[in-house]
Amino acid sequence: HEVYFPYVYMNPLLILPLILSGFFGQIVFEAASLGYTEPPSLGSVFAIRSVVAEGDGLMTVVGIGISFIVSFLVTVLLYRRMDCRKLLPW
C-alpha cells in the first residue's frame, strides 16, 4: 500500500478502483471458500500465499489477479476521462 497510496492522495477519485478491486477479489475468495490458516502479512503475494490452506494457492493467486485487473482497468478508464496533464508534476 505504501507504493500506490501517495497517488490516491494526489487524486482521491482513485480510491474507487481500490474499493472495486477489493470487492471483486473478495467475491472470488468467498465463492471458492478460501481462508487463511493464520493471520496474513499484507503487502506480498508470497506472504499471503504462504498462509492459505493446502490446495487453495491457485485460487488465491486467481483472486489477487482479478483484483489487479479490475484495479488497472478502472484506473485506466478514469484517467482516460480526466485531463491527465493536470496530474503530472512536470
PDB file of N, CA and C in Angstrom:
ATOM      1  N   HIS A   1       0.805  -1.189   0.000  1.00  0.00           N
ATOM      2  CA  HIS A   1       0.000   0.000   0.000  1.00  0.00           C
ATOM      3  C   HIS A   1       0.854   1.261   0.000  1.00  0.00           C
ATOM      4  N   GLU A   2       2.052   1.162   0.513  1.00  0.00           N
ATOM      5  CA  GLU A   2       2.899   2.341   0.592  1.00  0.00           C
ATOM      6  C   GLU A   2       3.277   2.856  -0.785  1.00  0.00           C
ATOM      7  N   VAL A   3       3.252   1.999  -1.771  1.00  0.00           N
ATOM      8  CA  VAL A   3       3.669   2.383  -3.119  1.00  0.00           C
ATOM      9  C   VAL A   3       2.599   3.215  -3.811  1.00  0.00           C
ATOM     10  N   TYR A   4       1.345   2.801  -3.751  1.00  0.00           N
ATOM     11  CA  TYR A   4       0.329   3.473  -4.543  1.00  0.00           C
ATOM     12  C   TYR A   4      -0.474   4.513  -3.772  1.00  0.00           C
ATOM     13  N   PHE A   5      -0.443   4.526  -2.450  1.00  0.00           N
ATOM     14  CA  PHE A   5      -1.303   5.441  -1.722  1.00  0.00           C
ATOM     15  C   PHE A   5      -0.968   6.916  -1.924  1.00  0.00           C
ATOM     16  N   PRO A   6       0.289   7.325  -2.146  1.00  0.00           N
ATOM     17  CA  PRO A   6       0.523   8.746  -2.469  1.00  0.00           C
ATOM     18  C   PRO A   6      -0.224   9.192  -3.728  1.00  0.00           C
ATOM     19  N   TYR A   7      -0.399   8.300  -4.681  1.00  0.00           N
ATOM     20  CA  TYR A   7      -1.148   8.642  -5.887  1.00  0.00           C
ATOM     21  C   TYR A   7      -2.635   8.819  -5.576  1.00  0.00           C
ATOM     22  N   VAL A   8      -3.134   8.055  -4.638  1.00  0.00           N
ATOM     23  CA  VAL A   8      -4.524   8.208  -4.224  1.00  0.00           C
ATOM     24  C   VAL A   8      -4.704   9.545  -3.506  1.00  0.00           C
ATOM     25  N   TYR A   9      -3.715   9.944  -2.709  1.00  0.00           N
ATOM     26  CA  TYR A   9      -3.800  11.244  -2.045  1.00  0.00           C
ATOM     27  C   TYR A   9      -3.755  12.391  -3.058  1.00  0.00           C
ATOM     28  N   MET A  10      -3.017  12.211  -4.143  1.00  0.00           N
ATOM     29  CA  MET A  10      -2.958  13.251  -5.169  1.00  0.00           C
ATOM     30  C   MET A  10      -4.271  13.343  -5.952  1.00  0.00           C
ATOM     31  N   ASN A  11      -4.967  12.222  -6.086  1.00  0.00           N
ATOM     32  CA  ASN A  11      -6.222  12.196  -6.822  1.00  0.00           C
ATOM     33  C   ASN A  11      -7.185  11.266  -6.076  1.00  0.00           C
ATOM     34  N   PRO A  12      -7.979  11.796  -5.151  1.00  0.00           N
ATOM     35  CA  PRO A  12      -8.853  10.952  -4.325  1.00  0.00           C
ATOM     36  C   PRO A  12      -9.864  10.127  -5.109  1.00  0.00           C
ATOM     37  N   LEU A  13     -10.100  10.464  -6.372  1.00  0.00           N
ATOM     38  CA  LEU A  13     -11.002   9.651  -7.185  1.00  0.00           C
ATOM     39  C   LEU A  13     -10.450   8.235  -7.384  1.00  0.00           C
ATOM     40  N   LEU A  14      -9.156   8.077  -7.201  1.00  0.00           N
ATOM     41  CA  LEU A  14      -8.534   6.766  -7.385  1.00  0.00           C
ATOM     42  C   LEU A  14      -8.849   5.786  -6.258  1.00  0.00           C
ATOM     43  N   ILE A  15      -9.579   6.218  -5.253  1.00  0.00           N
ATOM     44  CA  ILE A  15      -9.997   5.268  -4.229  1.00  0.00           C
ATOM     45  C   ILE A  15     -11.063   4.322  -4.781  1.00  0.00           C
ATOM     46  N   LEU A  16     -11.779   4.763  -5.815  1.00  0.00           N
ATOM     47  CA  LEU A  16     -12.788   3.905  -6.448  1.00  0.00           C
ATOM     48  C   LEU A  16     -12.197   2.609  -6.998  1.00  0.00           C
ATOM     49  N   PRO A  17     -11.090   2.634  -7.763  1.00  0.00           N
ATOM     50  CA  PRO A  17     -10.509   1.357  -8.209  1.00  0.00           C
ATOM     51  C   PRO A  17     -10.055   0.466  -7.054  1.00  0.00           C
ATOM     52  N   LEU A  18      -9.591   1.064  -5.969  1.00  0.00           N
ATOM     53  CA  LEU A  18      -9.171   0.259  -4.825  1.00  0.00           C
ATOM     54  C   LEU A  18     -10.350  -0.445  -4.182  1.00  0.00           C
ATOM     55  N   ILE A  19     -11.456   0.267  -4.045  1.00  0.00           N
ATOM     56  CA  ILE A  19     -12.653  -0.338  -3.462  1.00  0.00           C
ATOM     57  C   ILE A  19     -13.186  -1.457  -4.355  1.00  0.00           C
ATOM     58  N   LEU A  20     -13.269  -1.185  -5.656  1.00  0.00           N
ATOM     59  CA  LEU A  20     -13.800  -2.192  -6.584  1.00  0.00           C
ATOM     60  C   LEU A  20     -12.896  -3.415  -6.684  1.00  0.00           C
ATOM     61  N   SER A  21     -11.590  -3.212  -6.674  1.00  0.00           N
ATOM     62  CA  SER A  21     -10.692  -4.368  -6.756  1.00  0.00           C
ATOM     63  C   SER A  21     -10.795  -5.230  -5.505  1.00  0.00           C
ATOM     64  N   GLY A  22     -10.901  -4.605  -4.348  1.00  0.00           N
ATOM     65  CA  GLY A  22     -11.096  -5.381  -3.126  1.00  0.00           C
ATOM     66  C   GLY A  22     -12.413  -6.131  -3.128  1.00  0.00           C
ATOM     67  N   PHE A  23     -13.440  -5.504  -3.661  1.00  0.00           N
ATOM     68  CA  PHE A  23     -14.751  -6.134  -3.747  1.00  0.00           C
ATOM     69  C   PHE A  23     -14.723  -7.377  -4.630  1.00  0.00           C
ATOM     70  N   PHE A  24     -14.155  -7.245  -5.832  1.00  0.00           N
ATOM     71  CA  PHE A  24     -14.125  -8.384  -6.750  1.00  0.00           C
ATOM     72  C   PHE A  24     -13.189  -9.488  -6.261  1.00  0.00           C
ATOM     73  N   GLY A  25     -12.085  -9.118  -5.640  1.00  0.00           N
ATOM     74  CA  GLY A  25     -11.208 -10.131  -5.065  1.00  0.00           C
ATOM     75  C   GLY A  25     -11.904 -10.901  -3.955  1.00  0.00           C
ATOM     76  N   GLN A  26     -12.651 -10.181  -3.132  1.00  0.00           N
ATOM     77  CA  GLN A  26     -13.375 -10.837  -2.038  1.00  0.00           C
ATOM     78  C   GLN A  26     -14.465 -11.758  -2.557  1.00  0.00           C
ATOM     79  N   ILE A  27     -15.103 -11.392  -3.663  1.00  0.00           N
ATOM     80  CA  ILE A  27     -16.111 -12.267  -4.271  1.00  0.00           C
ATOM     81  C   ILE A  27     -15.474 -13.593  -4.690  1.00  0.00           C
ATOM     82  N   VAL A  28     -14.281 -13.528  -5.289  1.00  0.00           N
ATOM     83  CA  VAL A  28     -13.591 -14.761  -5.703  1.00  0.00           C
ATOM     84  C   VAL A  28     -13.230 -15.589  -4.480  1.00  0.00           C
ATOM     85  N   PHE A  29     -12.732 -14.943  -3.436  1.00  0.00           N
ATOM     86  CA  PHE A  29     -12.339 -15.683  -2.238  1.00  0.00           C
ATOM     87  C   PHE A  29     -13.545 -16.327  -1.559  1.00  0.00           C
ATOM     88  N   GLU A  30     -14.656 -15.624  -1.523  1.00  0.00           N
ATOM     89  CA  GLU A  30     -15.864 -16.189  -0.915  1.00  0.00           C
ATOM     90  C   GLU A  30     -16.447 -17.309  -1.774  1.00  0.00           C
ATOM     91  N   ALA A  31     -16.451 -17.129  -3.088  1.00  0.00           N
ATOM     92  CA  ALA A  31     -17.007 -18.155  -3.972  1.00  0.00           C
ATOM     93  C   ALA A  31     -16.203 -19.450  -3.898  1.00  0.00           C
ATOM     94  N   ALA A  32     -14.890 -19.322  -3.706  1.00  0.00           N
ATOM     95  CA  ALA A  32     -14.038 -20.506  -3.642  1.00  0.00           C
ATOM     96  C   ALA A  32     -13.846 -20.998  -2.216  1.00  0.00           C
ATOM     97  N   SER A  33     -14.499 -20.362  -1.249  1.00  0.00           N
ATOM     98  CA  SER A  33     -14.379 -20.718   0.177  1.00  0.00           C
ATOM     99  C   SER A  33     -12.926 -20.739   0.629  1.00  0.00           C
ATOM    100  N   LEU A  34     -12.196 -19.700   0.257  1.00  0.00           N
ATOM    101  CA  LEU A  34     -10.795 -19.609   0.648  1.00  0.00           C
ATOM    102  C   LEU A  34     -10.685 -19.014   2.040  1.00  0.00           C
ATOM    103  N   GLY A  35      -9.640 -19.407   2.725  1.00  0.00           N
ATOM    104  CA  GLY A  35      -9.380 -18.857   4.045  1.00  0.00           C
ATOM    105  C   GLY A  35      -7.921 -18.994   4.400  1.00  0.00           C
ATOM    106  N   TYR A  36      -7.511 -18.247   5.406  1.00  0.00           N
ATOM    107  CA  TYR A  36      -6.127 -18.285   5.867  1.00  0.00           C
ATOM    108  C   TYR A  36      -5.985 -19.264   7.019  1.00  0.00           C
ATOM    109  N   THR A  37      -4.818 -19.851   7.150  1.00  0.00           N
ATOM    110  CA  THR A  37      -4.542 -20.736   8.275  1.00  0.00           C
ATOM    111  C   THR A  37      -3.974 -19.973   9.460  1.00  0.00           C
ATOM    112  N   GLU A  38      -3.525 -18.754   9.234  1.00  0.00           N
ATOM    113  CA  GLU A  38      -3.007 -17.863  10.281  1.00  0.00           C
ATOM    114  C   GLU A  38      -3.111 -16.433   9.758  1.00  0.00           C
ATOM    115  N   PRO A  39      -2.927 -15.437  10.614  1.00  0.00           N
ATOM    116  CA  PRO A  39      -3.042 -14.053  10.129  1.00  0.00           C
ATOM    117  C   PRO A  39      -2.005 -13.756   9.043  1.00  0.00           C
ATOM    118  N   PRO A  40      -2.446 -13.156   7.938  1.00  0.00           N
ATOM    119  CA  PRO A  40      -1.517 -12.886   6.833  1.00  0.00           C
ATOM    120  C   PRO A  40      -0.696 -11.626   7.070  1.00  0.00           C
ATOM    121  N   SER A  41       0.443 -11.590   6.443  1.00  0.00           N
ATOM    122  CA  SER A  41       1.268 -10.393   6.407  1.00  0.00           C
ATOM    123  C   SER A  41       1.003  -9.737   5.061  1.00  0.00           C
ATOM    124  N   LEU A  42       0.355  -8.582   5.085  1.00  0.00           N
ATOM    125  CA  LEU A  42      -0.053  -7.939   3.843  1.00  0.00           C
ATOM    126  C   LEU A  42       1.135  -7.329   3.119  1.00  0.00           C
ATOM    127  N   GLY A  43       0.971  -7.115   1.847  1.00  0.00           N
ATOM    128  CA  GLY A  43       1.993  -6.441   1.071  1.00  0.00           C
ATOM    129  C   GLY A  43       2.773  -7.342   0.143  1.00  0.00           C
ATOM    130  N   SER A  44       2.615  -8.636   0.251  1.00  0.00           N
ATOM    131  CA  SER A  44       3.361  -9.542  -0.603  1.00  0.00           C
ATOM    132  C   SER A  44       2.480 -10.727  -0.986  1.00  0.00           C
ATOM    133  N   VAL A  45       2.439 -11.016  -2.268  1.00  0.00           N
ATOM    134  CA  VAL A  45       1.683 -12.169  -2.736  1.00  0.00           C
ATOM    135  C   VAL A  45       2.276 -13.451  -2.155  1.00  0.00           C
ATOM    136  N   PHE A  46       3.589 -13.487  -2.005  1.00  0.00           N
ATOM    137  CA  PHE A  46       4.237 -14.682  -1.462  1.00  0.00           C
ATOM    138  C   PHE A  46       3.901 -14.876   0.008  1.00  0.00           C
ATOM    139  N   ALA A  47       3.797 -13.789   0.767  1.00  0.00           N
ATOM    140  CA  ALA A  47       3.430 -13.906   2.174  1.00  0.00           C
ATOM    141  C   ALA A  47       1.989 -14.368   2.322  1.00  0.00           C
ATOM    142  N   ILE A  48       1.115 -13.858   1.474  1.00  0.00           N
ATOM    143  CA  ILE A  48      -0.282 -14.289   1.516  1.00  0.00           C
ATOM    144  C   ILE A  48      -0.401 -15.740   1.075  1.00  0.00           C
ATOM    145  N   ARG A  49       0.334 -16.106   0.046  1.00  0.00           N
ATOM    146  CA  ARG A  49       0.305 -17.486  -0.463  1.00  0.00           C
ATOM    147  C   ARG A  49       0.786 -18.484   0.599  1.00  0.00           C
ATOM    148  N   SER A  50       1.665 -18.048   1.470  1.00  0.00           N
ATOM    149  CA  SER A  50       2.219 -18.969   2.473  1.00  0.00           C
ATOM    150  C   SER A  50       1.253 -19.273   3.610  1.00  0.00           C
ATOM    151  N   VAL A  51       0.185 -18.491   3.761  1.00  0.00           N
ATOM    152  CA  VAL A  51      -0.732 -18.721   4.877  1.00  0.00           C
ATOM    153  C   VAL A  51      -2.103 -19.234   4.443  1.00  0.00           C
ATOM    154  N   VAL A  52      -2.273 -19.602   3.177  1.00  0.00           N
ATOM    155  CA  VAL A  52      -3.547 -20.178   2.746  1.00  0.00           C
ATOM    156  C   VAL A  52      -3.518 -21.681   2.985  1.00  0.00           C
ATOM    157  N   ALA A  53      -4.689 -22.260   3.032  1.00  0.00           N
ATOM    158  CA  ALA A  53      -4.798 -23.699   3.258  1.00  0.00           C
ATOM    159  C   ALA A  53      -4.210 -24.464   2.076  1.00  0.00           C
ATOM    160  N   GLU A  54      -3.791 -25.674   2.334  1.00  0.00           N
ATOM    161  CA  GLU A  54      -3.202 -26.532   1.300  1.00  0.00           C
ATOM    162  C   GLU A  54      -4.205 -26.754   0.175  1.00  0.00           C
ATOM    163  N   GLY A  55      -3.777 -26.501  -1.051  1.00  0.00           N
ATOM    164  CA  GLY A  55      -4.623 -26.683  -2.216  1.00  0.00           C
ATOM    165  C   GLY A  55      -5.392 -25.446  -2.637  1.00  0.00           C
ATOM    166  N   ASP A  56      -5.337 -24.388  -1.845  1.00  0.00           N
ATOM    167  CA  ASP A  56      -6.054 -23.154  -2.179  1.00  0.00           C
ATOM    168  C   ASP A  56      -5.150 -22.105  -2.820  1.00  0.00           C
ATOM    169  N   GLY A  57      -3.915 -22.438  -3.087  1.00  0.00           N
ATOM    170  CA  GLY A  57      -2.959 -21.464  -3.601  1.00  0.00           C
ATOM    171  C   GLY A  57      -3.304 -20.923  -4.969  1.00  0.00           C
ATOM    172  N   LEU A  58      -3.761 -21.777  -5.859  1.00  0.00           N
ATOM    173  CA  LEU A  58      -4.069 -21.331  -7.214  1.00  0.00           C
ATOM    174  C   LEU A  58      -5.244 -20.350  -7.216  1.00  0.00           C
ATOM    175  N   MET A  59      -6.305 -20.658  -6.480  1.00  0.00           N
ATOM    176  CA  MET A  59      -7.451 -19.765  -6.429  1.00  0.00           C
ATOM    177  C   MET A  59      -7.106 -18.457  -5.724  1.00  0.00           C
ATOM    178  N   THR A  60      -6.192 -18.493  -4.785  1.00  0.00           N
ATOM    179  CA  THR A  60      -5.741 -17.263  -4.139  1.00  0.00           C
ATOM    180  C   THR A  60      -5.041 -16.368  -5.143  1.00  0.00           C
ATOM    181  N   VAL A  61      -4.180 -16.936  -5.960  1.00  0.00           N
ATOM    182  CA  VAL A  61      -3.487 -16.165  -6.988  1.00  0.00           C
ATOM    183  C   VAL A  61      -4.482 -15.654  -8.027  1.00  0.00           C
ATOM    184  N   VAL A  62      -5.490 -16.455  -8.362  1.00  0.00           N
ATOM    185  CA  VAL A  62      -6.531 -16.013  -9.305  1.00  0.00           C
ATOM    186  C   VAL A  62      -7.295 -14.823  -8.723  1.00  0.00           C
ATOM    187  N   GLY A  63      -7.659 -14.894  -7.453  1.00  0.00           N
ATOM    188  CA  GLY A  63      -8.370 -13.784  -6.809  1.00  0.00           C
ATOM    189  C   GLY A  63      -7.545 -12.516  -6.773  1.00  0.00           C
ATOM    190  N   ILE A  64      -6.269 -12.643  -6.465  1.00  0.00           N
ATOM    191  CA  ILE A  64      -5.374 -11.482  -6.459  1.00  0.00           C
ATOM    192  C   ILE A  64      -5.218 -10.942  -7.879  1.00  0.00           C
ATOM    193  N   GLY A  65      -5.126 -11.826  -8.861  1.00  0.00           N
ATOM    194  CA  GLY A  65      -5.019 -11.401 -10.251  1.00  0.00           C
ATOM    195  C   GLY A  65      -6.263 -10.656 -10.724  1.00  0.00           C
ATOM    196  N   ILE A  66      -7.439 -11.145 -10.343  1.00  0.00           N
ATOM    197  CA  ILE A  66      -8.671 -10.466 -10.717  1.00  0.00           C
ATOM    198  C   ILE A  66      -8.737  -9.094 -10.058  1.00  0.00           C
ATOM    199  N   SER A  67      -8.306  -9.004  -8.817  1.00  0.00           N
ATOM    200  CA  SER A  67      -8.260  -7.706  -8.139  1.00  0.00           C
ATOM    201  C   SER A  67      -7.344  -6.742  -8.879  1.00  0.00           C
ATOM    202  N   PHE A  68      -6.193  -7.225  -9.301  1.00  0.00           N
ATOM    203  CA  PHE A  68      -5.255  -6.390 -10.042  1.00  0.00           C
ATOM    204  C   PHE A  68      -5.864  -5.909 -11.354  1.00  0.00           C
ATOM    205  N   ILE A  69      -6.488  -6.818 -12.089  1.00  0.00           N
ATOM    206  CA  ILE A  69      -7.062  -6.469 -13.392  1.00  0.00           C
ATOM    207  C   ILE A  69      -8.178  -5.441 -13.229  1.00  0.00           C
ATOM    208  N   VAL A  70      -9.054  -5.630 -12.242  1.00  0.00           N
ATOM    209  CA  VAL A  70     -10.139  -4.675 -12.012  1.00  0.00           C
ATOM    210  C   VAL A  70      -9.575  -3.310 -11.647  1.00  0.00           C
ATOM    211  N   SER A  71      -8.595  -3.286 -10.761  1.00  0.00           N
ATOM    212  CA  SER A  71      -7.984  -2.024 -10.364  1.00  0.00           C
ATOM    213  C   SER A  71      -7.344  -1.317 -11.550  1.00  0.00           C
ATOM    214  N   PHE A  72      -6.632  -2.060 -12.366  1.00  0.00           N
ATOM    215  CA  PHE A  72      -5.966  -1.482 -13.532  1.00  0.00           C
ATOM    216  C   PHE A  72      -6.971  -0.932 -14.535  1.00  0.00           C
ATOM    217  N   LEU A  73      -7.994  -1.705 -14.855  1.00  0.00           N
ATOM    218  CA  LEU A  73      -8.961  -1.282 -15.864  1.00  0.00           C
ATOM    219  C   LEU A  73      -9.766  -0.070 -15.412  1.00  0.00           C
ATOM    220  N   VAL A  74     -10.196  -0.058 -14.165  1.00  0.00           N
ATOM    221  CA  VAL A  74     -10.970   1.084 -13.676  1.00  0.00           C
ATOM    222  C   VAL A  74     -10.091   2.334 -13.632  1.00  0.00           C
ATOM    223  N   THR A  75      -8.828   2.181 -13.246  1.00  0.00           N
ATOM    224  CA  THR A  75      -7.914   3.325 -13.228  1.00  0.00           C
ATOM    225  C   THR A  75      -7.690   3.855 -14.638  1.00  0.00           C
ATOM    226  N   VAL A  76      -7.498   2.975 -15.601  1.00  0.00           N
ATOM    227  CA  VAL A  76      -7.310   3.405 -16.988  1.00  0.00           C
ATOM    228  C   VAL A  76      -8.548   4.148 -17.481  1.00  0.00           C
ATOM    229  N   LEU A  77      -9.734   3.634 -17.183  1.00  0.00           N
ATOM    230  CA  LEU A  77     -10.961   4.308 -17.601  1.00  0.00           C
ATOM    231  C   LEU A  77     -11.091   5.687 -16.966  1.00  0.00           C
ATOM    232  N   LEU A  78     -10.741   5.796 -15.688  1.00  0.00           N
ATOM    233  CA  LEU A  78     -10.809   7.094 -15.023  1.00  0.00           C
ATOM    234  C   LEU A  78      -9.823   8.083 -15.622  1.00  0.00           C
ATOM    235  N   TYR A  79      -8.607   7.638 -15.879  1.00  0.00           N
ATOM    236  CA  TYR A  79      -7.602   8.538 -16.430  1.00  0.00           C
ATOM    237  C   TYR A  79      -7.913   8.952 -17.869  1.00  0.00           C
ATOM    238  N   ARG A  80      -8.576   8.102 -18.609  1.00  0.00           N
ATOM    239  CA  ARG A  80      -8.953   8.479 -19.972  1.00  0.00           C
ATOM    240  C   ARG A  80     -10.029   9.558 -19.966  1.00  0.00           C
ATOM    241  N   ARG A  81     -10.859   9.578 -18.921  1.00  0.00           N
ATOM    242  CA  ARG A  81     -11.919  10.579 -18.831  1.00  0.00           C
ATOM    243  C   ARG A  81     -11.424  11.896 -18.230  1.00  0.00           C
ATOM    244  N   MET A  82     -10.258  11.869 -17.575  1.00  0.00           N
ATOM    245  CA  MET A  82      -9.705  13.078 -16.962  1.00  0.00           C
ATOM    246  C   MET A  82      -8.635  13.683 -17.857  1.00  0.00           C
ATOM    247  N   ASP A  83      -8.285  14.907 -17.558  1.00  0.00           N
ATOM    248  CA  ASP A  83      -7.151  15.534 -18.225  1.00  0.00           C
ATOM    249  C   ASP A  83      -5.913  15.192 -17.400  1.00  0.00           C
ATOM    250  N   CYS A  84      -5.160  14.201 -17.839  1.00  0.00           N
ATOM    251  CA  CYS A  84      -4.039  13.687 -17.057  1.00  0.00           C
ATOM    252  C   CYS A  84      -2.883  14.678 -16.960  1.00  0.00           C
ATOM    253  N   ARG A  85      -2.839  15.654 -17.823  1.00  0.00           N
ATOM    254  CA  ARG A  85      -1.749  16.624 -17.759  1.00  0.00           C
ATOM    255  C   ARG A  85      -1.791  17.436 -16.476  1.00  0.00           C
ATOM    256  N   LYS A  86      -2.981  17.584 -15.880  1.00  0.00           N
ATOM    257  CA  LYS A  86      -3.091  18.297 -14.616  1.00  0.00           C
ATOM    258  C   LYS A  86      -2.478  17.494 -13.471  1.00  0.00           C
ATOM    259  N   LEU A  87      -2.422  16.192 -13.620  1.00  0.00           N
ATOM    260  CA  LEU A  87      -1.965  15.332 -12.541  1.00  0.00           C
ATOM    261  C   LEU A  87      -0.455  15.136 -12.542  1.00  0.00           C
ATOM    262  N   LEU A  88       0.185  15.421 -13.647  1.00  0.00           N
ATOM    263  CA  LEU A  88       1.630  15.204 -13.737  1.00  0.00           C
ATOM    264  C   LEU A  88       2.383  16.414 -13.171  1.00  0.00           C
ATOM    265  N   PRO A  89       3.437  16.163 -12.402  1.00  0.00           N
ATOM    266  CA  PRO A  89       4.144  17.280 -11.776  1.00  0.00           C
ATOM    267  C   PRO A  89       5.043  18.050 -12.741  1.00  0.00           C
ATOM    268  N   TRP A  90       5.306  17.557 -13.930  1.00  0.00           N
ATOM    269  CA  TRP A  90       6.208  18.270 -14.848  1.00  0.00           C
ATOM    270  C   TRP A  90       5.472  18.853 -16.008  1.00  0.00           C
TER     271      TRP A  90
END
